[in-house]
């Protein structure tokens, strides 16, 4: 299929574009390079530099390449940042999807795979979280994605653009070629790897007084290659899916301190840490029930162990110590 990957120069987008190409699909990457890297665009993909909010240019791109499906990764995606700059999240994420959908409806692109998030659930009543749990975001990032999910439902019922919203839990790890290179970096695993390498003085532990077994936040880490596989399955089965919303996680919760220990095992060195206050907007526990993705999509994550996930992130960092170096 001919697929437009918006945000294909970013972390999850570049890995998914790589897997799409290996699965025989044609890929056009659209990225404004505000946070992505030109060098992250996989070999074999056509690259167009531009912003999803430029509706006329996007429509032209869709027509020029006779795109059949859009996979939309380009978005602002940091919980903490969204608590200080909500305008960035509504302006980039919500407006981005609105313009993209309008561009699509005049073309033959009638399939949309949306990067959604566990942050749509907020502080869940029950863990593991199922897709029918209430959507009650506790930060503007989750809210912006929840609004987009509702827009997608209207565009499907009114304009026939079929969609799947994939609610990622905590993406981590790397393929051999593509990994996580954010500046500034705020995510736990890459920061722990920087701390163990001596690139930063210490890793801050944001809160030890959560209602969790060791007092630190619990998350469900999912290998980025397993996420990519779910996208391919959603793309190939979109026509006959009875469901639209899918959690993507392993169903296993690891605390911040569990991750620190995994990094120490993988790197063979201690991670210097320092206690810090809670980070605003962080829910205590986010763990997926991914039963629906398994049964409906036929998804079967292959890289579920935390040490495998951390090990692949470490291998990529060791291979590319300066990231994409641009
Ligand atoms: N953490 C620290 N120290 C750090 C960085 C993070 O203690 O230096 C903690 C956070 O407080 C949180 C956990 O580690 O409890 C994970 O934090 P990340 O920043 O790695 O990830 P988040 O859970 O905040 O968010 C990520 C993605 C979101 C996505 C969410 C879904 O960034 O886009 O997972 O669970 F919505």
Short mmCIF file of C-alpha atoms and ligand atoms in Angstrom, two decimals:
data_model
loop_
_atom_site.label_atom_id
_atom_site.label_comp_id
_atom_site.label_asym_id
_atom_site.label_seq_id
_atom_site.Cartn_x
_atom_site.Cartn_y
_atom_site.Cartn_z
CA UNK A 1 0.00 0.00 0.00
CA UNK A 2 1.11 3.62 -0.52
CA UNK A 3 1.47 5.16 2.95
CA UNK A 4 2.18 8.71 4.08
CA UNK A 5 4.09 8.63 7.37
CA UNK A 6 3.81 12.03 9.00
CA UNK A 7 6.59 12.35 11.56
CA UNK A 8 8.65 9.66 9.85
CA UNK A 9 11.86 11.49 10.86
CA UNK A 10 10.96 11.05 14.53
CA UNK A 11 11.44 8.13 16.87
CA UNK A 12 8.39 5.85 16.47
CA UNK A 13 7.65 7.14 12.95
CA UNK A 14 11.10 6.28 11.59
CA UNK A 15 11.04 2.76 13.05
CA UNK A 16 7.56 2.16 11.64
CA UNK A 17 8.58 3.53 8.24
CA UNK A 18 11.53 1.12 8.28
CA UNK A 19 9.23 -1.84 9.03
CA UNK A 20 6.66 -0.71 6.45
CA UNK A 21 9.36 -0.68 3.77
CA UNK A 22 10.59 -4.13 4.83
CA UNK A 23 6.98 -5.37 4.58
CA UNK A 24 6.78 -4.22 0.96
CA UNK A 25 4.80 -0.98 1.36
CA UNK A 26 5.66 2.31 -0.36
CA UNK A 27 6.47 5.10 2.07
CA UNK A 28 6.41 8.88 1.78
CA UNK A 29 7.68 10.64 4.91
CA UNK A 30 6.32 14.10 5.73
CA UNK A 31 8.17 15.86 8.55
CA UNK A 32 8.87 19.48 9.41
CA UNK A 33 12.12 18.46 11.17
CA UNK A 34 11.23 20.54 14.21
CA UNK A 35 12.03 17.57 16.43
CA UNK A 36 12.84 14.88 13.88
CA UNK A 37 16.10 14.27 12.02
CA UNK A 38 16.68 14.11 8.27
CA UNK A 39 19.09 11.22 8.85
CA UNK A 40 16.35 9.21 10.59
CA UNK A 41 14.26 8.93 7.40
CA UNK A 42 14.80 5.32 6.27
CA UNK A 43 16.52 4.56 3.00
CA UNK A 44 13.89 3.73 0.42
CA UNK A 45 11.35 6.29 1.67
CA UNK A 46 10.55 9.45 -0.28
CA UNK A 47 11.07 12.50 1.94
CA UNK A 48 8.99 15.68 1.86
CA UNK A 49 9.89 18.44 4.29
CA UNK A 50 6.75 20.21 5.44
CA UNK A 51 4.12 20.66 8.11
CA UNK A 52 0.88 18.66 8.35
CA UNK A 53 -0.96 21.91 9.10
CA UNK A 54 -0.28 23.21 5.56
CA UNK A 55 -3.46 21.71 4.20
CA UNK A 56 -3.07 22.60 0.52
CA UNK A 57 0.51 21.34 0.33
CA UNK A 58 -0.47 18.12 2.11
CA UNK A 59 -3.37 17.57 -0.27
CA UNK A 60 -0.99 18.00 -3.21
CA UNK A 61 1.42 15.51 -1.69
CA UNK A 62 -1.37 12.96 -1.16
CA UNK A 63 -2.46 13.34 -4.78
CA UNK A 64 1.05 13.33 -6.27
CA UNK A 65 1.87 10.03 -4.57
CA UNK A 66 -1.66 8.54 -4.78
CA UNK A 67 -1.52 7.89 -1.03
CA UNK A 68 -3.98 5.30 0.30
CA UNK A 69 -3.26 5.50 4.03
CA UNK A 70 -1.91 8.11 6.43
CA UNK A 71 -0.02 7.06 9.55
CA UNK A 72 0.14 10.13 11.71
CA UNK A 73 3.04 10.29 14.18
CA UNK A 74 3.99 13.96 14.10
CA UNK A 75 2.83 15.51 17.34
CA UNK A 76 4.09 17.11 20.51
CA UNK A 77 4.20 14.28 23.03
CA UNK A 78 5.59 15.30 26.40
CA UNK A 79 3.33 15.21 29.43
CA UNK A 80 5.46 17.66 31.45
CA UNK A 81 5.80 20.17 28.62
CA UNK A 82 2.06 20.10 28.02
CA UNK A 83 1.47 21.22 31.61
CA UNK A 84 3.41 24.44 30.98
CA UNK A 85 2.55 25.05 27.32
CA UNK A 86 -0.93 23.68 26.54
CA UNK A 87 -1.19 25.92 23.46
CA UNK A 88 1.56 23.93 21.77
CA UNK A 89 -0.48 20.75 22.29
CA UNK A 90 -3.79 22.04 21.03
CA UNK A 91 -2.17 24.10 18.24
CA UNK A 92 0.08 21.34 16.95
CA UNK A 93 -1.77 18.11 17.75
CA UNK A 94 -5.42 19.07 17.37
CA UNK A 95 -5.01 21.52 14.49
CA UNK A 96 -2.59 19.10 12.81
CA UNK A 97 -5.16 16.30 12.69
CA UNK A 98 -7.96 18.67 11.66
CA UNK A 99 -5.98 19.94 8.67
CA UNK A 100 -4.73 16.50 7.72
CA UNK A 101 -8.26 15.07 7.68
CA UNK A 102 -9.51 17.96 5.58
CA UNK A 103 -6.65 17.44 3.13
CA UNK A 104 -7.44 13.72 2.96
CA UNK A 105 -11.15 13.95 2.31
CA UNK A 106 -10.62 15.43 -1.14
CA UNK A 107 -8.26 12.61 -2.18
CA UNK A 108 -8.17 8.83 -2.37
CA UNK A 109 -6.50 8.55 1.05
CA UNK A 110 -9.28 7.05 3.15
CA UNK A 111 -7.41 5.20 5.90
CA UNK A 112 -5.91 6.78 8.98
CA UNK A 113 -3.74 5.13 11.63
CA UNK A 114 -3.48 7.46 14.58
CA UNK A 115 -0.76 7.58 17.25
CA UNK A 116 -2.78 7.93 20.41
CA UNK A 117 -1.69 7.45 23.97
CA UNK A 118 -2.29 5.92 27.37
CA UNK A 119 -2.36 9.54 28.59
CA UNK A 120 -5.98 9.74 27.31
CA UNK A 121 -7.06 7.67 30.35
CA UNK A 122 -5.63 9.95 33.03
CA UNK A 123 -5.60 8.33 36.47
CA UNK A 124 -7.36 5.00 35.80
CA UNK A 125 -9.88 3.41 38.18
CA UNK A 126 -8.62 -0.05 37.31
CA UNK A 127 -5.30 -1.46 36.18
CA UNK A 128 -4.68 -3.07 33.72
CA UNK A 129 -6.52 -0.48 31.66
CA UNK A 130 -9.01 -1.65 29.05
CA UNK A 131 -10.10 0.39 26.05
CA UNK A 132 -13.56 0.94 27.51
CA UNK A 133 -12.10 2.63 30.61
CA UNK A 134 -13.17 6.27 30.97
CA UNK A 135 -11.21 8.81 28.94
CA UNK A 136 -10.31 11.47 31.55
CA UNK A 137 -6.92 12.97 30.73
CA UNK A 138 -4.94 14.65 33.51
CA UNK A 139 -2.77 16.74 31.19
CA UNK A 140 -3.21 18.75 27.96
CA UNK A 141 -1.19 16.21 25.99
CA UNK A 142 -3.69 13.42 26.74
CA UNK A 143 -6.57 15.84 26.19
CA UNK A 144 -5.26 16.84 22.76
CA UNK A 145 -5.12 13.18 21.68
CA UNK A 146 -8.59 12.46 23.09
CA UNK A 147 -10.01 15.36 21.04
CA UNK A 148 -8.34 13.95 17.91
CA UNK A 149 -9.88 10.52 18.57
CA UNK A 150 -13.32 12.13 18.61
CA UNK A 151 -12.61 14.04 15.39
CA UNK A 152 -11.65 10.76 13.75
CA UNK A 153 -14.98 9.21 14.70
CA UNK A 154 -16.86 12.07 13.04
CA UNK A 155 -14.71 11.94 9.90
CA UNK A 156 -15.31 8.22 9.64
CA UNK A 157 -19.08 8.51 10.00
CA UNK A 158 -19.44 11.58 7.76
CA UNK A 159 -16.63 11.22 5.21
CA UNK A 160 -15.87 7.50 5.34
CA UNK A 161 -12.23 7.86 6.44
CA UNK A 162 -11.64 4.60 8.30
CA UNK A 163 -9.34 4.82 11.28
CA UNK A 164 -7.60 2.95 14.04
CA UNK A 165 -6.38 4.83 17.14
CA UNK A 166 -3.42 3.05 18.71
CA UNK A 167 -3.00 4.06 22.33
CA UNK A 168 0.68 3.58 23.07
CA UNK A 169 1.91 2.98 26.55
CA UNK A 170 5.63 3.77 27.06
CA UNK A 171 7.53 3.32 23.80
CA UNK A 172 11.16 2.34 24.31
CA UNK A 173 14.02 0.36 22.72
CA UNK A 174 15.33 0.68 19.18
CA UNK A 175 15.77 -1.16 15.91
CA UNK A 176 19.32 -1.68 14.70
CA UNK A 177 19.13 1.45 12.56
CA UNK A 178 16.69 3.74 14.35
CA UNK A 179 16.42 4.88 17.94
CA UNK A 180 15.44 7.65 20.30
CA UNK A 181 17.25 10.98 19.85
CA UNK A 182 15.32 13.84 21.46
CA UNK A 183 16.69 17.23 22.41
CA UNK A 184 15.83 18.03 25.09
CA UNK A 185 15.42 14.46 26.29
CA UNK A 186 12.84 13.93 29.04
CA UNK A 187 12.14 10.17 28.86
CA UNK A 188 13.20 7.83 31.60
CA UNK A 189 15.14 5.13 29.72
CA UNK A 190 17.31 7.41 27.52
CA UNK A 191 18.04 9.66 30.53
CA UNK A 192 19.02 6.65 32.64
CA UNK A 193 21.35 5.58 29.81
CA UNK A 194 22.85 9.07 29.75
CA UNK A 195 23.35 8.93 33.51
CA UNK A 196 25.05 5.53 33.37
CA UNK A 197 27.33 6.82 30.59
CA UNK A 198 28.34 9.90 32.58
CA UNK A 199 26.73 12.30 30.08
CA UNK A 200 24.56 13.74 32.85
CA UNK A 201 25.50 13.88 36.50
CA UNK A 202 22.52 11.89 37.74
CA UNK A 203 19.03 10.66 36.98
CA UNK A 204 16.31 12.43 38.91
CA UNK A 205 13.63 10.20 40.46
CA UNK A 206 10.42 12.21 40.16
CA UNK A 207 8.58 11.30 43.35
CA UNK A 208 8.90 8.37 45.77
CA UNK A 209 5.55 8.90 47.47
CA UNK A 210 3.17 7.43 44.87
CA UNK A 211 0.74 4.67 45.94
CA UNK A 212 2.85 1.98 44.25
CA UNK A 213 4.95 -0.85 45.78
CA UNK A 214 8.22 1.14 45.87
CA UNK A 215 6.67 4.63 45.77
CA UNK A 216 7.83 5.46 42.22
CA UNK A 217 5.58 5.64 39.14
CA UNK A 218 4.76 2.43 37.30
CA UNK A 219 4.64 2.27 33.51
CA UNK A 220 4.16 -0.35 30.81
CA UNK A 221 7.21 -0.25 28.51
CA UNK A 222 6.67 -1.51 24.98
CA UNK A 223 9.37 -2.14 22.38
CA UNK A 224 9.19 0.28 19.47
CA UNK A 225 9.50 -2.61 16.99
CA UNK A 226 6.44 -4.27 18.57
CA UNK A 227 4.60 -0.95 18.17
CA UNK A 228 5.62 -0.86 14.52
CA UNK A 229 4.29 -4.39 14.00
CA UNK A 230 0.90 -3.32 15.40
CA UNK A 231 0.75 -0.51 12.83
CA UNK A 232 1.35 -2.90 9.95
CA UNK A 233 -1.39 -5.23 11.24
CA UNK A 234 -3.81 -2.31 11.67
CA UNK A 235 -3.04 -1.11 8.14
CA UNK A 236 -3.55 -4.49 6.58
CA UNK A 237 -6.76 -5.25 8.53
CA UNK A 238 -8.33 -1.81 8.70
CA UNK A 239 -11.06 -2.70 6.23
CA UNK A 240 -12.59 -5.38 8.44
CA UNK A 241 -11.88 -4.19 11.94
CA UNK A 242 -14.89 -4.05 14.24
CA UNK A 243 -12.95 -1.97 16.76
CA UNK A 244 -11.23 1.40 16.47
CA UNK A 245 -9.28 1.84 19.72
CA UNK A 246 -6.39 -0.38 20.73
CA UNK A 247 -4.07 -0.30 23.71
CA UNK A 248 -0.49 -1.20 22.86
CA UNK A 249 1.46 -2.36 25.89
CA UNK A 250 2.83 -5.56 27.42
CA UNK A 251 0.51 -5.66 30.42
CA UNK A 252 3.50 -5.57 32.80
CA UNK A 253 4.15 -2.62 35.06
CA UNK A 254 7.68 -1.53 35.97
CA UNK A 255 8.54 1.20 38.42
CA UNK A 256 11.14 3.90 37.86
CA UNK A 257 13.45 1.95 40.19
CA UNK A 258 12.86 -1.30 38.23
CA UNK A 259 14.02 0.54 35.10
CA UNK A 260 17.10 1.86 36.91
CA UNK A 261 18.01 -1.71 37.90
CA UNK A 262 17.49 -2.96 34.34
CA UNK A 263 19.82 -0.25 33.04
CA UNK A 264 22.42 -1.28 35.63
CA UNK A 265 22.15 -4.94 34.55
CA UNK A 266 22.44 -4.09 30.86
CA UNK A 267 25.26 -1.54 31.18
CA UNK A 268 27.03 -3.33 34.03
CA UNK A 269 27.45 -0.08 35.98
CA UNK A 270 25.50 1.83 38.64
CA UNK A 271 23.12 4.62 37.64
CA UNK A 272 23.68 7.73 39.80
CA UNK A 273 20.27 8.91 41.03
CA UNK A 274 18.85 11.81 43.02
CA UNK A 275 15.39 12.24 44.53
CA UNK A 276 13.29 15.04 43.08
CA UNK A 277 9.68 16.23 43.53
CA UNK A 278 6.80 14.68 41.57
CA UNK A 279 6.50 15.87 37.95
CA UNK A 280 3.13 17.60 37.39
CA UNK A 281 0.65 15.59 35.34
CA UNK A 282 2.17 12.15 35.99
CA UNK A 283 -0.37 9.42 36.84
CA UNK A 284 0.88 6.85 39.39
CA UNK A 285 0.26 3.71 37.35
CA UNK A 286 -0.35 3.10 33.65
CA UNK A 287 -0.48 -0.55 32.59
CA UNK A 288 -2.30 -1.82 29.53
CA UNK A 289 -4.67 -4.61 28.91
CA UNK A 290 -3.77 -5.28 25.28
CA UNK A 291 -6.14 -8.24 24.89
CA UNK A 292 -8.09 -6.45 22.18
CA UNK A 293 -4.99 -5.83 20.03
CA UNK A 294 -4.03 -9.46 20.45
CA UNK A 295 -7.41 -10.90 19.53
CA UNK A 296 -8.64 -8.38 16.94
CA UNK A 297 -5.36 -7.37 15.27
CA UNK A 298 -3.57 -10.66 15.89
CA UNK A 299 -0.74 -8.69 17.55
CA UNK A 300 1.80 -10.68 19.49
CA UNK A 301 4.63 -8.57 20.94
CA UNK A 302 7.93 -10.38 20.49
CA UNK A 303 10.23 -8.27 22.66
CA UNK A 304 8.40 -7.93 25.96
CA UNK A 305 11.19 -8.39 28.54
CA UNK A 306 12.37 -5.14 30.11
CA UNK A 307 16.04 -6.13 29.74
CA UNK A 308 15.52 -6.73 26.01
CA UNK A 309 13.88 -3.31 25.61
CA UNK A 310 16.58 -1.51 27.60
CA UNK A 311 19.30 -3.61 25.95
CA UNK A 312 18.22 -2.59 22.45
CA UNK A 313 18.15 1.09 23.48
CA UNK A 314 21.66 0.66 24.91
CA UNK A 315 22.91 -1.12 21.77
CA UNK A 316 21.64 1.73 19.57
CA UNK A 317 23.21 4.34 21.81
CA UNK A 318 26.50 2.45 21.79
CA UNK A 319 26.41 2.19 18.01
CA UNK A 320 25.42 5.84 17.50
CA UNK A 321 26.84 7.73 20.50
CA UNK A 322 25.94 11.09 18.94
CA UNK A 323 22.46 9.96 17.84
CA UNK A 324 21.66 11.28 14.38
CA UNK A 325 24.35 13.97 14.87
CA UNK A 326 22.56 16.78 13.04
N1 LIG B 1 10.88 9.89 35.22
C1 LIG B 1 11.79 10.11 36.25
N2 LIG B 1 12.92 10.80 35.94
C2 LIG B 1 13.19 11.27 34.69
C3 LIG B 1 12.25 11.02 33.66
C4 LIG B 1 11.11 10.32 33.97
O1 LIG B 1 11.59 9.73 37.40
O2 LIG B 1 14.23 11.91 34.50
C5 LIG B 1 9.64 9.15 35.52
C6 LIG B 1 8.39 9.94 35.21
O3 LIG B 1 8.01 10.74 36.28
C7 LIG B 1 7.40 8.82 34.90
C8 LIG B 1 8.27 7.71 34.31
O4 LIG B 1 9.60 8.01 34.69
O5 LIG B 1 6.83 8.36 36.08
C9 LIG B 1 8.19 7.63 32.81
O6 LIG B 1 8.41 8.94 32.31
P1 LIG B 1 8.64 9.24 30.74
O7 LIG B 1 8.90 10.71 30.65
O8 LIG B 1 9.68 8.32 30.21
O9 LIG B 1 7.27 8.82 30.08
P2 LIG B 1 5.76 9.28 30.42
O10 LIG B 1 5.11 8.12 31.14
O11 LIG B 1 5.69 10.60 31.07
O12 LIG B 1 5.15 9.48 28.98
C10 LIG B 1 5.37 8.58 27.93
C11 LIG B 1 5.30 9.35 26.62
C12 LIG B 1 3.91 9.90 26.42
C13 LIG B 1 2.90 8.78 26.58
C14 LIG B 1 3.06 8.05 27.88
C15 LIG B 1 2.09 6.88 27.95
O13 LIG B 1 6.22 10.45 26.64
O14 LIG B 1 3.85 10.44 25.11
O15 LIG B 1 4.39 7.57 27.97
O16 LIG B 1 2.22 6.18 29.14
F1 LIG B 1 1.66 9.31 26.58
#
